[in-house]
């Protein structure tokens, strides 16, 4: 038999096509496809009810002790802000010592507001928003900070060089420089606790249920139900960071 | 081409090779792109485990209940039942092994966290019974008169 150049090329292409075909075709169930795309069936989210918060600061105290944040240094992973809006439209806000010892004084930055002049007053707990698009992670030059599959933004203390880019990049000001470890520090959603099925230290310490944590990928999770069925807000939505800490009763004056 | 063109090129190649070797030796083997992709997931995988193994300190009242059910039962009858034991008694960590005794915060400041009167209409704080810290038995500790485990009855 005589093989022409054309035949040889044809055979070659056919052989390559056959060889590149998979031996078995795997049919994935919808669940498997979902698992392949999403990788994790957990996405941690946080809910803050500002109506319930009384500004006791137990959350700040518990967080500092649980996570060994220097207790007397002016740094904290979470804090509580007080807002007092007067009837003539002035906005007064403070957070003495991050509210580690709560609020036990009527005066805000030394100013006493008479009771009948308060139009509204409330407390707003703040913590890392564990953004879906965390700008702090994007700017890290060494890959020391990252987002886990379940949506928690962490810092690798042994890899961080302490350059501080992430501290500048966070629009919420939740990152700071750890005075002892000399690296960037932030809220971890108490990763060591939530992966064991416990609540975060701040959620557990809150006597009034103003702080809650849940799995946003579980439609039956009580927190997810509130976030999906009630009117919730997030901080600085316009930045496009997609924060995952949701607030009930968020006011326009909260920055 | 002449030698003076090739020689600096060899130097550049040697420097590049040196950097690649140093990088190979220095960067941990488990460094890579995680589930969140290159932009958000570039990290050292074992760091996740390191954070997961961080020491838990606050154990919750269920842990306390194993040995102190009487205390839990007494506080459950009071309005202070919403407050976790460790908020005042301090983190249990591995109590009773370590620490054998917890440092209890009985201070006036501890009570004033909630009971300093703040007349805030749009916050639950306004509904908590409070005192004027500068007027109500200044210098005294609250626990001298009020029992924190049954605040309503202890006066």
Coordinates of C-alpha atoms in Angstrom, one line a residue:
Chain A
X1 CA 0.0 0.0 0.0
X2 CA 1.2 3.4 -0.9
X3 CA 0.7 6.2 1.6
X4 CA 0.6 9.7 0.2
X5 CA 1.6 12.7 2.3
X6 CA -2.1 13.8 2.5
X7 CA -3.1 10.4 3.9
X8 CA -0.3 10.5 6.5
X9 CA -1.4 13.9 7.7
X10 CA -5.1 12.8 7.8
X11 CA -4.2 9.8 9.9
X12 CA -2.0 11.8 12.2
X13 CA -4.9 14.3 12.9
X14 CA -7.3 11.4 13.5
X15 CA -4.9 9.7 15.8
X16 CA -4.3 12.9 17.8
X17 CA -8.1 13.5 18.0
X18 CA -8.7 9.9 19.3
X19 CA -5.8 10.2 21.8
X20 CA -7.0 13.5 23.2
X21 CA -10.5 12.1 23.9
X22 CA -11.1 11.3 27.6
X23 CA -11.3 7.6 28.3
X24 CA -14.5 7.9 30.4
X25 CA -17.0 10.7 30.5
X26 CA -17.9 11.7 34.0
X27 CA -21.4 13.0 34.6
X28 CA -21.6 15.4 37.5
X29 CA -24.6 15.9 39.6
X30 CA -25.8 19.5 40.2
X31 CA -24.4 19.3 43.7
X32 CA -21.0 18.2 42.4
X33 CA -21.0 21.0 39.9
X34 CA -21.9 23.5 42.6
X35 CA -19.1 22.1 44.8
X36 CA -16.6 22.4 41.9
X37 CA -17.5 26.0 41.3
X38 CA -17.9 27.2 44.9
X39 CA -15.3 24.9 46.6
X40 CA -16.9 25.6 50.1
X41 CA -20.4 25.4 51.4
X42 CA -19.7 27.9 54.1
X43 CA -19.5 31.6 53.8
X44 CA -19.2 33.3 57.2
X45 CA -21.2 36.5 57.6
X46 CA -21.9 38.8 60.6
X47 CA -25.1 40.6 61.7
X48 CA -25.1 43.6 64.0
X49 CA -28.3 44.8 65.5
X50 CA -27.7 48.4 66.5
X51 CA -31.0 48.7 68.3
X52 CA -29.9 46.0 70.8
X53 CA -26.4 47.3 71.5
X54 CA -26.1 49.2 74.8
X55 CA -22.4 50.0 74.5
X56 CA -21.3 47.8 77.4
X57 CA -18.1 47.0 75.6
X58 CA -18.0 43.3 76.8
X59 CA -17.3 42.4 73.2
X60 CA -14.2 44.5 73.0
X61 CA -12.9 43.2 76.3
X62 CA -13.5 39.6 75.3
X63 CA -12.0 40.0 71.8
X64 CA -8.8 41.6 73.3
X65 CA -8.4 38.8 75.8
X66 CA -9.3 35.9 73.5
X67 CA -7.0 37.1 70.7
X68 CA -4.2 38.4 72.9
X69 CA -4.4 41.9 71.6
X70 CA -2.4 44.1 74.0
X71 CA -5.0 45.2 76.5
X72 CA -3.8 48.7 77.3
X73 CA -2.4 49.6 73.9
X74 CA -4.6 51.9 71.8
X75 CA -5.3 49.2 69.3
X76 CA -8.3 46.8 69.0
X77 CA -9.8 44.4 66.5
X78 CA -13.3 45.5 67.2
X79 CA -14.8 48.6 68.8
X80 CA -18.1 50.3 69.6
X81 CA -18.9 53.8 68.4
X82 CA -21.5 56.1 70.1
X83 CA -23.5 58.5 68.0
X84 CA -25.6 61.2 69.4
X85 CA -27.6 63.4 67.0
X86 CA -29.0 66.5 68.5
X87 CA -32.3 68.1 67.6
X88 CA -30.4 70.9 65.7
X89 CA -28.8 68.3 63.5
X90 CA -25.3 68.1 65.0
X91 CA -23.6 64.7 64.9
X92 CA -21.5 63.8 67.9
X93 CA -19.5 60.6 67.9
X94 CA -16.9 59.0 70.1
X95 CA -15.4 55.6 71.1
X96 CA -13.2 56.1 74.2
X97 CA -10.5 53.4 74.3
X98 CA -12.5 51.6 71.6
X99 CA -15.3 51.2 74.3
X100 CA -13.1 48.5 76.0
X101 CA -14.6 49.7 79.3
X102 CA -18.0 50.6 77.8
X103 CA -19.7 54.0 77.9
X104 CA -20.3 55.3 81.4
X105 CA -20.3 59.0 80.8
X106 CA -22.9 61.3 79.4
X107 CA -20.2 63.6 78.0
X108 CA -19.0 63.1 74.4
X109 CA -15.5 64.4 74.0
X110 CA -16.1 66.5 77.0
X111 CA -19.4 67.9 75.8
X112 CA -22.5 67.3 77.8
X113 CA -25.7 67.1 75.7
X114 CA -28.9 67.8 77.6
X115 CA -31.3 65.0 77.5
X116 CA -34.1 67.0 75.8
X117 CA -31.8 68.0 73.0
X118 CA -31.0 64.4 71.9
X119 CA -32.9 63.5 68.8
X120 CA -31.4 60.1 68.5
X121 CA -28.5 58.3 70.1
X122 CA -27.2 54.8 69.5
X123 CA -24.2 52.5 69.5
X124 CA -22.6 50.9 66.5
X125 CA -20.2 48.0 67.0
X126 CA -17.5 47.7 64.3
X127 CA -15.2 45.0 63.2
X128 CA -13.6 43.6 60.0
X129 CA -16.2 43.3 57.3
X130 CA -14.4 40.3 55.7
X131 CA -15.2 41.7 52.3
X132 CA -15.9 39.6 49.3
X133 CA -13.5 41.9 47.4
X134 CA -11.0 42.8 50.2
X135 CA -8.8 45.8 49.1
X136 CA -6.4 45.0 51.9
X137 CA -5.6 41.6 50.3
X138 CA -5.1 43.1 46.8
X139 CA -2.4 45.5 48.0
X140 CA -0.3 43.0 49.9
X141 CA 3.0 42.8 48.1
X142 CA 4.1 39.4 49.6
X143 CA 0.9 37.3 49.8
X144 CA 0.8 37.5 53.6
X145 CA -2.9 38.3 53.7
X146 CA -5.6 36.3 52.0
X147 CA -9.2 35.2 51.9
X148 CA -10.0 31.7 52.8
X149 CA -12.5 29.5 50.9
X150 CA -15.1 30.2 53.7
X151 CA -14.7 34.0 53.2
X152 CA -12.5 34.9 56.2
X153 CA -9.6 37.4 55.6
X154 CA -6.5 36.3 57.6
X155 CA -2.9 37.6 58.0
X156 CA 0.0 35.2 57.9
X157 CA 2.1 36.5 60.8
X158 CA 5.3 34.7 59.7
X159 CA 5.1 36.0 56.2
X160 CA 3.9 39.6 56.8
X161 CA 6.8 42.1 56.3
X162 CA 4.9 44.9 58.2
X163 CA 4.9 47.3 55.3
X164 CA 1.5 48.7 56.3
X165 CA -0.1 48.9 52.8
X166 CA -3.1 46.9 53.9
X167 CA -3.6 49.2 56.9
X168 CA -3.8 52.1 54.5
X169 CA -6.0 50.2 52.0
X170 CA -8.8 49.2 54.3
X171 CA -11.6 51.8 54.0
X172 CA -13.0 50.7 57.4
X173 CA -9.8 51.3 59.4
X174 CA -10.0 47.8 60.9
X175 CA -6.4 46.9 60.4
X176 CA -3.6 48.0 62.7
X177 CA 0.0 47.3 63.4
X178 CA 0.5 44.7 66.2
X179 CA 2.8 46.3 68.7
X180 CA 4.3 42.9 69.8
X181 CA 4.3 40.7 66.7
X182 CA 5.3 43.7 64.5
X183 CA 2.9 42.6 61.7
X184 CA -0.5 43.7 60.4
X185 CA -3.3 42.6 62.7
X186 CA -7.0 42.3 62.2
X187 CA -10.2 40.5 63.2
X188 CA -10.1 36.8 62.2
X189 CA -13.9 36.2 62.9
X190 CA -12.2 34.1 65.7
X191 CA -11.3 31.5 63.0
X192 CA -10.1 29.1 65.7
X193 CA -13.5 29.2 67.3
X194 CA -15.9 29.2 64.4
X195 CA -14.3 26.2 62.7
X196 CA -14.9 24.3 65.9
X197 CA -18.6 25.3 65.9
X198 CA -18.2 27.9 68.6
X199 CA -19.3 31.5 68.3
X200 CA -16.8 34.3 68.1
X201 CA -15.6 35.7 71.4
X202 CA -17.5 39.0 70.8
X203 CA -20.7 37.2 69.9
X204 CA -20.6 35.0 72.9
X205 CA -19.8 37.9 75.2
X206 CA -22.7 40.1 74.0
X207 CA -25.5 39.9 76.6
X208 CA -28.1 41.3 74.3
X209 CA -27.6 39.4 71.0
X210 CA -26.5 42.6 69.2
X211 CA -23.8 40.6 67.5
X212 CA -24.4 37.3 65.6
X213 CA -22.4 35.2 63.2
X214 CA -23.7 32.7 60.7
X215 CA -23.2 30.8 57.4
X216 CA -24.5 32.9 54.5
X217 CA -24.6 29.9 52.2
X218 CA -27.0 28.0 54.4
X219 CA -30.5 29.4 53.7
X220 CA -31.8 27.9 57.0
X221 CA -29.3 29.7 59.1
X222 CA -31.2 32.1 61.4
X223 CA -28.7 34.9 60.6
X224 CA -29.0 34.3 56.8
X225 CA -32.7 34.4 57.2
X226 CA -32.6 37.8 58.8
X227 CA -30.1 39.2 56.2
X228 CA -32.2 37.9 53.3
X229 CA -35.6 38.9 54.6
X230 CA -35.1 42.1 56.6
X231 CA -33.8 45.5 55.7
X232 CA -30.1 45.4 56.4
X233 CA -27.3 47.8 55.5
X234 CA -23.6 47.6 55.1
X235 CA -20.9 50.2 55.6
X236 CA -19.5 52.1 52.7
X237 CA -21.2 50.1 50.0
X238 CA -20.0 52.6 47.4
X239 CA -16.5 51.3 47.7
X240 CA -17.5 48.0 46.0
X241 CA -15.8 45.9 48.7
X242 CA -18.9 43.8 49.3
X243 CA -18.7 43.8 53.1
X244 CA -20.1 40.8 54.8
X245 CA -21.0 42.4 58.1
X246 CA -24.6 43.5 57.9
X247 CA -26.3 46.1 60.1
X248 CA -29.9 46.3 61.3
X249 CA -30.9 49.9 62.1
X250 CA -27.9 51.5 60.4
X251 CA -28.2 55.3 60.3
X252 CA -27.1 57.7 57.6
X253 CA -24.8 59.5 60.0
X254 CA -22.7 56.4 60.6
X255 CA -19.5 56.6 58.8
Chain B
X1 CA 28.8 38.5 17.4
X2 CA 31.7 39.5 19.5
X3 CA 32.4 38.5 23.0
X4 CA 31.5 41.9 24.6
X5 CA 27.9 41.4 23.6
X6 CA 27.6 37.9 25.0
X7 CA 29.4 38.4 28.3
X8 CA 26.9 40.8 30.0
X9 CA 24.1 38.5 28.8
X10 CA 25.6 35.6 30.6
X11 CA 25.8 37.7 33.7
X12 CA 22.2 38.6 33.5
X13 CA 21.2 35.0 32.9
X14 CA 23.3 34.0 36.0
X15 CA 21.6 36.6 38.1
X16 CA 18.1 35.4 37.0
X17 CA 19.1 31.8 37.7
X18 CA 20.4 32.8 41.1
X19 CA 17.1 34.6 42.0
X20 CA 15.1 31.6 40.8
X21 CA 17.1 29.2 43.0
X22 CA 16.9 31.6 46.0
X23 CA 13.2 31.8 45.5
X24 CA 12.8 28.1 45.2
X25 CA 14.7 27.6 48.5
X26 CA 13.1 30.5 50.4
X27 CA 9.4 30.3 49.5
X28 CA 7.5 27.6 51.5
X29 CA 6.5 24.5 49.5
X30 CA 2.8 25.0 50.3
X31 CA 2.7 28.5 49.1
X32 CA 0.1 28.8 46.3
X33 CA -3.2 30.0 45.0
X34 CA -6.1 29.0 47.2
X35 CA -9.7 28.6 46.5
X36 CA -10.3 32.3 46.1
X37 CA -8.0 32.6 43.1
X38 CA -4.8 34.6 42.5
X39 CA -6.1 38.0 43.6
X40 CA -7.5 37.0 47.0
X41 CA -6.3 33.5 47.7
X42 CA -2.5 33.7 47.2
X43 CA -1.0 32.5 50.4
X44 CA 0.8 29.9 52.5
X45 CA -1.7 27.1 53.0
X46 CA -0.5 25.9 56.4
X47 CA -1.2 29.3 57.8
X48 CA -4.9 28.4 57.8
X49 CA -4.2 25.5 60.1
X50 CA -2.1 27.7 62.3
X51 CA -5.0 30.0 62.8
X52 CA -7.4 27.1 63.4
X53 CA -5.1 25.8 66.2
X54 CA -5.1 29.2 68.0
X55 CA -5.8 28.7 71.7
X56 CA -9.5 29.1 72.7
X57 CA -9.8 31.1 76.0
X58 CA -13.5 31.9 76.4
X59 CA -15.3 28.7 77.0
X60 CA -19.0 29.8 77.6
X61 CA -21.3 29.1 80.5
X62 CA -21.9 25.5 79.4
X63 CA -18.3 24.8 80.3
X64 CA -18.8 26.4 83.7
X65 CA -22.0 24.5 84.2
X66 CA -20.0 21.2 84.4
X67 CA -18.7 22.0 87.8
X68 CA -20.8 25.0 89.0
X69 CA -24.4 24.2 88.2
X70 CA -25.6 25.9 91.4
X71 CA -24.2 29.2 90.3
X72 CA -25.6 28.9 86.8
X73 CA -29.0 28.0 88.3
X74 CA -29.0 31.0 90.6
X75 CA -28.1 33.5 87.9
X76 CA -30.7 32.0 85.5
X77 CA -33.3 33.2 87.9
X78 CA -32.1 36.8 87.7
X79 CA -32.2 39.5 85.0
X80 CA -28.4 39.0 84.7
X81 CA -28.9 35.6 83.1
X82 CA -28.0 37.2 79.7
X83 CA -24.5 37.9 80.9
X84 CA -21.8 35.2 80.3
X85 CA -20.0 34.1 83.4
X86 CA -16.6 34.9 81.8
X87 CA -17.6 38.6 81.3
X88 CA -17.0 39.1 85.0
X89 CA -15.0 36.1 86.0
X90 CA -12.5 36.3 83.2
X91 CA -11.7 33.8 80.5
X92 CA -11.7 30.2 81.8
X93 CA -8.9 29.0 79.4
X94 CA -8.2 25.6 80.9
X95 CA -9.6 26.2 84.4
X96 CA -9.4 24.5 86.9
X97 CA -6.0 23.2 85.7
X98 CA -4.8 26.5 84.2
X99 CA -5.5 29.0 85.8
X100 CA -6.6 27.3 89.1
X101 CA -8.3 30.5 90.2
X102 CA -10.0 33.1 88.0
X103 CA -9.6 36.8 88.5
X104 CA -13.1 38.2 89.2
X105 CA -13.9 41.7 88.2
X106 CA -16.1 43.1 91.0
X107 CA -15.3 46.8 90.2
X108 CA -17.8 49.6 90.0
X109 CA -16.6 50.3 86.4
X110 CA -17.8 46.8 85.4
X111 CA -21.4 47.5 86.5
X112 CA -21.3 51.0 85.0
X113 CA -20.7 49.5 81.6
X114 CA -24.5 49.0 81.5
X115 CA -25.8 50.8 84.6
X116 CA -24.5 54.3 84.1
X117 CA -27.6 56.0 83.0
X118 CA -27.6 57.2 79.4
X119 CA -30.9 58.6 78.2
X120 CA -30.8 57.3 74.6
X121 CA -34.2 57.0 73.1
X122 CA -33.3 54.9 70.0
X123 CA -31.1 52.4 71.8
X124 CA -31.9 49.7 74.3
X125 CA -29.5 51.4 76.6
X126 CA -32.2 53.9 77.5
X127 CA -34.3 51.1 78.9
X128 CA -31.7 49.7 81.3
X129 CA -32.0 50.9 84.9
X130 CA -29.1 53.2 85.5
X131 CA -27.5 55.5 88.1
X132 CA -25.8 58.8 87.9
X133 CA -22.2 57.7 88.6
X134 CA -21.3 61.0 90.1
X135 CA -24.2 61.1 92.6
X136 CA -25.1 57.5 93.5
X137 CA -22.9 56.3 96.5
X138 CA -19.7 57.6 94.9
X139 CA -16.5 55.8 96.1
X140 CA -18.5 52.6 97.0
X141 CA -18.4 49.3 95.2
X142 CA -21.7 48.2 93.8
X143 CA -21.2 44.7 95.0
X144 CA -21.2 46.0 98.7
X145 CA -25.0 46.3 98.5
X146 CA -26.1 44.5 95.3
X147 CA -25.5 40.9 94.6
X148 CA -24.4 40.6 90.9
X149 CA -26.0 37.1 90.7
X150 CA -29.4 38.4 91.9
X151 CA -29.4 42.1 91.4
X152 CA -33.1 42.6 92.0
X153 CA -33.2 41.1 95.5
X154 CA -29.8 41.9 96.9
X155 CA -30.4 45.4 98.2

